[in-house]
XYZ file of C-alpha atoms in Angstrom:
391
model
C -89.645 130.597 -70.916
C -92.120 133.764 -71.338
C -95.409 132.883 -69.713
C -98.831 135.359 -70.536
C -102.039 135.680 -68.984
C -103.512 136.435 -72.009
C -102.051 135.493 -75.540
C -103.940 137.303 -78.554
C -103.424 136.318 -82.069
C -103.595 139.029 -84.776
C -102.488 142.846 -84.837
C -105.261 144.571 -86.545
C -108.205 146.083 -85.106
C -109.966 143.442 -83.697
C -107.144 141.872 -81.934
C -105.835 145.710 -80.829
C -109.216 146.375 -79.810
C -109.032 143.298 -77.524
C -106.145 144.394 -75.794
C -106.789 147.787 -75.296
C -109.635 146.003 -72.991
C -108.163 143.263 -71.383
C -104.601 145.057 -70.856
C -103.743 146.578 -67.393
C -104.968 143.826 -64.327
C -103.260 141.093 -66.614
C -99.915 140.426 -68.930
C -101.139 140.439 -72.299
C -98.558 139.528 -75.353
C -100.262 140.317 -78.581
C -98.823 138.282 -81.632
C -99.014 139.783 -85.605
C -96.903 138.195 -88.223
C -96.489 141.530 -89.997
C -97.251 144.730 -88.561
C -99.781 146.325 -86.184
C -102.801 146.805 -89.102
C -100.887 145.322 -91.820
C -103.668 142.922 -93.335
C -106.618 143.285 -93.452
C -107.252 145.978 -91.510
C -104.524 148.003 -93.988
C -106.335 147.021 -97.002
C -109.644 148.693 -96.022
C -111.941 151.336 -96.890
C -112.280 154.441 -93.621
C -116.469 153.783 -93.306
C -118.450 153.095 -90.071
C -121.738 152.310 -92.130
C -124.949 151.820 -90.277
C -127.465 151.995 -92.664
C -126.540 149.466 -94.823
C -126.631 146.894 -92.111
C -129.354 144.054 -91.714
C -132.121 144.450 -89.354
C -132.583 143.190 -86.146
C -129.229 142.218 -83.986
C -127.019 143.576 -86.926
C -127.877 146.758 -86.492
C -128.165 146.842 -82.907
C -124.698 145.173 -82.792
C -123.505 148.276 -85.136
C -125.600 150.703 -82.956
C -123.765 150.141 -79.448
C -120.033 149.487 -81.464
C -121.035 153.314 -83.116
C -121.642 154.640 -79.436
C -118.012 153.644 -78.332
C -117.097 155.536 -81.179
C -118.298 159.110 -80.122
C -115.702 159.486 -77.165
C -113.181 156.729 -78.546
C -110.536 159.482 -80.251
C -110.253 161.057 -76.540
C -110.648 157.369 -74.134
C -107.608 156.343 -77.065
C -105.668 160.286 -77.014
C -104.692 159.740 -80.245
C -106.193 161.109 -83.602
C -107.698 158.453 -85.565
C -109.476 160.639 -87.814
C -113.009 160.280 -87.035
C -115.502 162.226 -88.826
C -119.305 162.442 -88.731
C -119.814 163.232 -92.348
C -123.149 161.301 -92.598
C -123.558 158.408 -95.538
C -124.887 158.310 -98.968
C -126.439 154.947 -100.859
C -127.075 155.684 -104.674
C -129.659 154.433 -106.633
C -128.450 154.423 -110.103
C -131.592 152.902 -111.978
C -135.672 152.672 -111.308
C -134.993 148.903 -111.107
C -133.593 149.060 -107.575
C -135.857 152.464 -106.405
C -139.006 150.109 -105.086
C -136.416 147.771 -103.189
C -134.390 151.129 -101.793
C -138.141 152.642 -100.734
C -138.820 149.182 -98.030
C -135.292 149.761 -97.511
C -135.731 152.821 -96.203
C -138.787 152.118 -93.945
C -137.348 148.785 -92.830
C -134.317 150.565 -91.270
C -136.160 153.558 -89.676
C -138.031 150.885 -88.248
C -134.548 149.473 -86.593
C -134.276 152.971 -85.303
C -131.636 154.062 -87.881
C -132.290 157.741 -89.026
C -132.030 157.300 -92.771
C -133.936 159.461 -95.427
C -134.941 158.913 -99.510
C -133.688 161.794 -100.951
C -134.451 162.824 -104.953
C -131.554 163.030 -107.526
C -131.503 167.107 -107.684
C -131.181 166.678 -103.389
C -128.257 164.152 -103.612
C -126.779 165.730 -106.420
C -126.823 169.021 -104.127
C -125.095 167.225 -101.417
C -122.787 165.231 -103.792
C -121.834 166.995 -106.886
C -119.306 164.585 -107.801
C -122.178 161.980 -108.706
C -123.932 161.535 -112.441
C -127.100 163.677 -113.532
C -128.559 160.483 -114.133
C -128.886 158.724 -110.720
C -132.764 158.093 -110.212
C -131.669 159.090 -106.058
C -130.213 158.029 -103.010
C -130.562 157.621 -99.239
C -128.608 159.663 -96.574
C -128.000 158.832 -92.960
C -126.385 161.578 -90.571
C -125.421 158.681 -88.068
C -122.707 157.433 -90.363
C -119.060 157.703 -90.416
C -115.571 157.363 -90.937
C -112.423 156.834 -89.329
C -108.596 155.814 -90.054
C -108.104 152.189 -90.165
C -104.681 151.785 -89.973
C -104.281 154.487 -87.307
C -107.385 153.360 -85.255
C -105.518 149.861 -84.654
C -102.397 151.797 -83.770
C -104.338 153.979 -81.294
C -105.722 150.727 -79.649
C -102.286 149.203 -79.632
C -100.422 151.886 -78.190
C -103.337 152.812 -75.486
C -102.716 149.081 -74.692
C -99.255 149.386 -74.431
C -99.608 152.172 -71.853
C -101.347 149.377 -69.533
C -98.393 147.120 -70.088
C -99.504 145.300 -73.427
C -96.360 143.391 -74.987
C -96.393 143.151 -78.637
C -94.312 140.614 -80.502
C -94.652 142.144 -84.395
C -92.936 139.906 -86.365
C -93.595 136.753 -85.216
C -95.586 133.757 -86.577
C -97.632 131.508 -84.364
C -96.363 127.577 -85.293
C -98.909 125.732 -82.864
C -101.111 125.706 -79.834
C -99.809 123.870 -77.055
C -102.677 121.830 -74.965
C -102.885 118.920 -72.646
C -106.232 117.876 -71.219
C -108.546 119.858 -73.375
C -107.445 122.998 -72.054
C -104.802 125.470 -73.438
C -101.389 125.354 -71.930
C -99.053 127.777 -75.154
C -98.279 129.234 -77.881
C -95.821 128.229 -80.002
C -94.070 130.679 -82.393
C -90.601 130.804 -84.684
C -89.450 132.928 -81.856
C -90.147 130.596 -79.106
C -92.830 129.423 -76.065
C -95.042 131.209 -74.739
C -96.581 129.638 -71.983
C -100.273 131.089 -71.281
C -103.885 129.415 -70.446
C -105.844 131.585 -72.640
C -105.685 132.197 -76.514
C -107.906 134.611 -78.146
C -108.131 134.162 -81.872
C -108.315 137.408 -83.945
C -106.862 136.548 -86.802
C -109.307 137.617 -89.259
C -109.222 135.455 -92.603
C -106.592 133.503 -90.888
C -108.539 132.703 -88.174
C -109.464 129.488 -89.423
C -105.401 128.567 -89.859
C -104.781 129.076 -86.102
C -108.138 127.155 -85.475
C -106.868 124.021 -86.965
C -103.649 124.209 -84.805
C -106.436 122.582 -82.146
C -108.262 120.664 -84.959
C -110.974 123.284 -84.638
C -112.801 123.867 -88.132
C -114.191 127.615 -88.454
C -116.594 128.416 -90.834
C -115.007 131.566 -91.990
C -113.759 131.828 -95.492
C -111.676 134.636 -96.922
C -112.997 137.191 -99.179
C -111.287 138.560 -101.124
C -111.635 142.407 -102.225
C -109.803 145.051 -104.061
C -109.997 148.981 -103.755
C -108.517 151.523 -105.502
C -106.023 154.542 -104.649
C -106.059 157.986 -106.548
C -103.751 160.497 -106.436
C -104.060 163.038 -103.802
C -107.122 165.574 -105.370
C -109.037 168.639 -103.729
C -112.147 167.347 -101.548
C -114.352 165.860 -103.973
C -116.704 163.588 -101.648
C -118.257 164.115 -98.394
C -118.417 161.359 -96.208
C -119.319 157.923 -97.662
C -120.911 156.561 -100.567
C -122.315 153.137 -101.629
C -124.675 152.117 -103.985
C -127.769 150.169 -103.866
C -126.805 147.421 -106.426
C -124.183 146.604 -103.386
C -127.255 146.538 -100.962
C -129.292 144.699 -103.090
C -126.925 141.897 -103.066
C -126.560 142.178 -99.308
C -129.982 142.013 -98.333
C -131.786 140.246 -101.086
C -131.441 136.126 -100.769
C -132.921 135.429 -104.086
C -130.967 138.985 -105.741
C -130.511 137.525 -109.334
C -128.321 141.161 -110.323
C -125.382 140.303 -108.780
C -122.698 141.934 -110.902
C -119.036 139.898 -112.045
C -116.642 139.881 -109.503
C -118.789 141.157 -106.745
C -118.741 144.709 -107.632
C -120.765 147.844 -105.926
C -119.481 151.070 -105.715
C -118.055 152.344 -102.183
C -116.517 155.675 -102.521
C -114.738 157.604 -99.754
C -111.668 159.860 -99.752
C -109.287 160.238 -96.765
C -107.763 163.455 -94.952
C -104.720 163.670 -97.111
C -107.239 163.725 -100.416
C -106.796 160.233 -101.451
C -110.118 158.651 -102.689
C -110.518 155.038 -101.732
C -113.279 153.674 -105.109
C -114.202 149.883 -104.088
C -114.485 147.162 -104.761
C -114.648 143.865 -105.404
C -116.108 141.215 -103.584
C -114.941 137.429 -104.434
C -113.739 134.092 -102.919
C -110.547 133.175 -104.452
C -109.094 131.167 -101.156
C -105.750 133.445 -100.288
C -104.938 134.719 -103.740
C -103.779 138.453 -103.961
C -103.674 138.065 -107.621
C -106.344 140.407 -108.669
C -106.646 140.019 -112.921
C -106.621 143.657 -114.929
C -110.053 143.420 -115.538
C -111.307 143.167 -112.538
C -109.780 146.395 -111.795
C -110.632 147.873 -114.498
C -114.429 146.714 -113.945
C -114.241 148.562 -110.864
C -113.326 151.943 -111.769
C -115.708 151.859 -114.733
C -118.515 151.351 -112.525
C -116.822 154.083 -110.123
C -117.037 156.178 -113.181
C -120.350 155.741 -114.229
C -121.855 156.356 -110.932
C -119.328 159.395 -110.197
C -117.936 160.845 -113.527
C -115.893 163.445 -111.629
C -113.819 161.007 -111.047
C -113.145 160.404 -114.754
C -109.666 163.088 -114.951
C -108.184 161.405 -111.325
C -105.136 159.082 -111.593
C -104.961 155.926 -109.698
C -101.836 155.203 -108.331
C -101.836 151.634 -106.712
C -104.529 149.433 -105.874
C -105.015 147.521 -102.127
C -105.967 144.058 -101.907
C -106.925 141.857 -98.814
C -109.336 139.184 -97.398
C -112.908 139.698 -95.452
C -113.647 137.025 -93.012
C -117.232 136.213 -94.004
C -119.385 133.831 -92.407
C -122.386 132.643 -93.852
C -124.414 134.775 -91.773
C -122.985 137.999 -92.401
C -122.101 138.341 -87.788
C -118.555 137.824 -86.527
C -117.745 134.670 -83.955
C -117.349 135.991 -80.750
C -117.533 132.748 -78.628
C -115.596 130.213 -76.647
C -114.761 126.782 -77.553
C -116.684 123.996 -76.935
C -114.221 121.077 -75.021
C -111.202 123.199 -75.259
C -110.663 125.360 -71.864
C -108.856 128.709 -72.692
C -109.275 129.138 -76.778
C -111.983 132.152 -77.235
C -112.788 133.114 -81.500
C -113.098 136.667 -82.253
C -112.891 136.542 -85.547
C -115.401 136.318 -89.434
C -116.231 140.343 -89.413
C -116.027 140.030 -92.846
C -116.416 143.986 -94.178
C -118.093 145.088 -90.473
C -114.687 144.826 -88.927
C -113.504 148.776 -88.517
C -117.454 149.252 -87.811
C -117.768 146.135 -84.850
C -113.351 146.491 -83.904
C -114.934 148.808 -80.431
C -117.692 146.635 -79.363
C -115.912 143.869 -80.072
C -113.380 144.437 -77.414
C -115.689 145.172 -75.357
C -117.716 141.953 -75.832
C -114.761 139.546 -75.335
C -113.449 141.721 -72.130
C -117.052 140.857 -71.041
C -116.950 136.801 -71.939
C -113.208 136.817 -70.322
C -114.313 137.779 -67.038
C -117.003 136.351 -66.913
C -119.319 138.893 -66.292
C -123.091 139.464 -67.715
C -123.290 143.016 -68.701
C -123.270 142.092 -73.191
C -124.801 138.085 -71.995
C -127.877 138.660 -74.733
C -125.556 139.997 -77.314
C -122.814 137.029 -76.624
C -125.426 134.472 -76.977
C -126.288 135.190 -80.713
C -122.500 135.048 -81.787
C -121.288 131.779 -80.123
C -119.843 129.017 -82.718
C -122.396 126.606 -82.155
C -125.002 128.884 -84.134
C -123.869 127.074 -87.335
C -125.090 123.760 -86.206
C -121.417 122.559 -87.626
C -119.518 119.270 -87.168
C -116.513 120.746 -85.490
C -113.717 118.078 -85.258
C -112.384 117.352 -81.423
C -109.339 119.232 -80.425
C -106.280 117.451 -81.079
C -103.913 117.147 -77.530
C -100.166 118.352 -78.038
């Protein structure tokens, strides 16, 4: 029977970046059901926004995950394509241009360096947007990297310490006797181990329930679409402030069908990546036409350079959102050995290097991210958790 000091569920950049940290003084077997990246993580746009986050611990969270970043590519040696192209958030109508102004001061407040710019300024630094935008805001501190090759970087950095991966395989239960974790289960066999990370992003809450844990994470579900491969068109990232307005306003009446607000990027090979969608439709790829469709009209209007580009396919996955917009990063109360790292919701490729960091930190006990650890633990939602089942 395989034992494991450390048994992670989940292959994409959360659980990766978990292992790349806790791999080396221990035996680490990571688990994914697909591929390394597959899910959600696959199904992603590239940006590392900062600007757009909340203030207060959100950005500061965001702030010391973005610091990781600057020497990751090298700490990693791989290329995960990581660019400091700066950040762009439109503001397509006078409606939204008083909201965008407090915007603005509220985050250089939070010590984000993030400017109002005019429409002939943003136009100058993104000709691919409309003549009619009223302006914009612009950050230098955001960013961009590969998703899909940033978990693959973790993985294989972790593999170098003696990380075992099991791709593939599906985990069937949680094995525990006396409140306290004792294996993993999976269609491939036992694994026995005393300490099970959860990173299993939508499906966090899935694996919870193995131990008759209830998460309050629900699955998201967005859509963004591929073009064809086109000469550089967009520099850096862009978003638009109808999407922040519904992110940062409670009592936001405005919020468009189907979640939509524009996020516009384009990757290396000259694929744009024109989001997206932002509904909660339990685990249902099934995205309708319209909705689609809805999407790259409002691409359009924003961006009507975009207007001649084919789209080729169209990615869909699920965000882990809680209902206060910060990932559970936490141990489990009267269960010994299960740790949640897991309801990122659409900060996951931002939060996947301080994440890894943080739970390194809670494994071993030590108090170097305590404050930051203390405002992500489960019990913040005051919820009735049910008692972990034995077995």
């Amino acid at each position: 029977m395989e034992t494991a000091d450390v048994v992670i569920v989940g292959g994409g950049v959360i659980g990766t970046s978990i292992a790349y940290r806790l791999a080396g003084n221990r035996k680490v077997v990571l688990i994914e059901k697909g591929e390394i990246g597959a899910e959600t993580s696959g199904s992603c746009d590239k940006a590392i926004f900062l600007q757009s986050k909340k203030p207060g611990f959100p950005i500061k969270l965001a702030q010391e995950s973005r610091m990781v970043y600057e020497n990751l590519e090298e700490e990693l040696g791989m290329n995960i394509e990581f660019q400091k192209n700066g950040g762009m958030i439109v503001i397509e109508n006078e409606s939204h241009l008083d909201f965008m102004r407090k915007f603005v001061k509220q985050q250089n407040k939070a010590g984000i360096n993030v400017k109002l710019v005019d429409q002939k300024e943003a136009l100058a630094f993104q000709p691919c947007l409309s003549p009619g935008i009223v302006g914009a805001t612009y950050s230098t501190v955001d960013a961009e990297v590969n998703p899909l090759l940033l978990s693959r970087a973790f993985a294989e950095a972790a593999k170098r310490k003696g990380l075992i991966i099991r791709r593939h395989t599906e985990v069937t239960g949680i094995v525990t006797k006396d409140s306290r974790v004792i294996g993993v289960q999976t269609n491939d066999g036992r694994i026995e181990t005393e300490l099970v990370i959860n990173a299993a992003g939508p499906f966090a809450p899935k694996i919870a329930e193995m131990v008759g844990i209830g998460l309050p994470i629900i699955p998201r579900r967005g859509v963004i679409l591929i073009s064809e491969k086109v000469k550089p068109i967009v520099h850096g990232n862009i978003l638009c402030s109808q999407y922040i307005a519904a992110k940062h306003l409670s009592n936001n009446t405005d919020v468009p069908s189907y979640g939509i607000g524009l996020s516009l990027g384009q990757t290396e090979s000259g694929n744009l990546l024109i989001g997206g969608s932002r509904e909660f439709k339990g685990y249902d790829k099934a995205v309708e036409p319209k909705i689609l469709s809805a999407v790259a009209m409002h691409a359009r209007r924003i961006a009507p350079s975009l207007e001649p580009v084919r789209i080729i396919r169209a990615m869909v996955g699920f965000r882990p959102f809680t209902s206060d917009g910060l990932p559970i990063i936490s141990e489990v109360p009267h269960l010994k050995g299960f740790i949640i790292a897991a309801g990122h919701e659409g900060d996951g490729i931002a939060l996947a290097p301080i994440t890894g960091l943080l739970v390194a930190s809670l494994v071993n006990k030590d108090l170097k991210y305590k404050d930051f650890l203390d405002q992500l633990q489960l019990d913040r939602f005051n919820a009735s958790h049910a008692s972990p089942k034995q077995g």
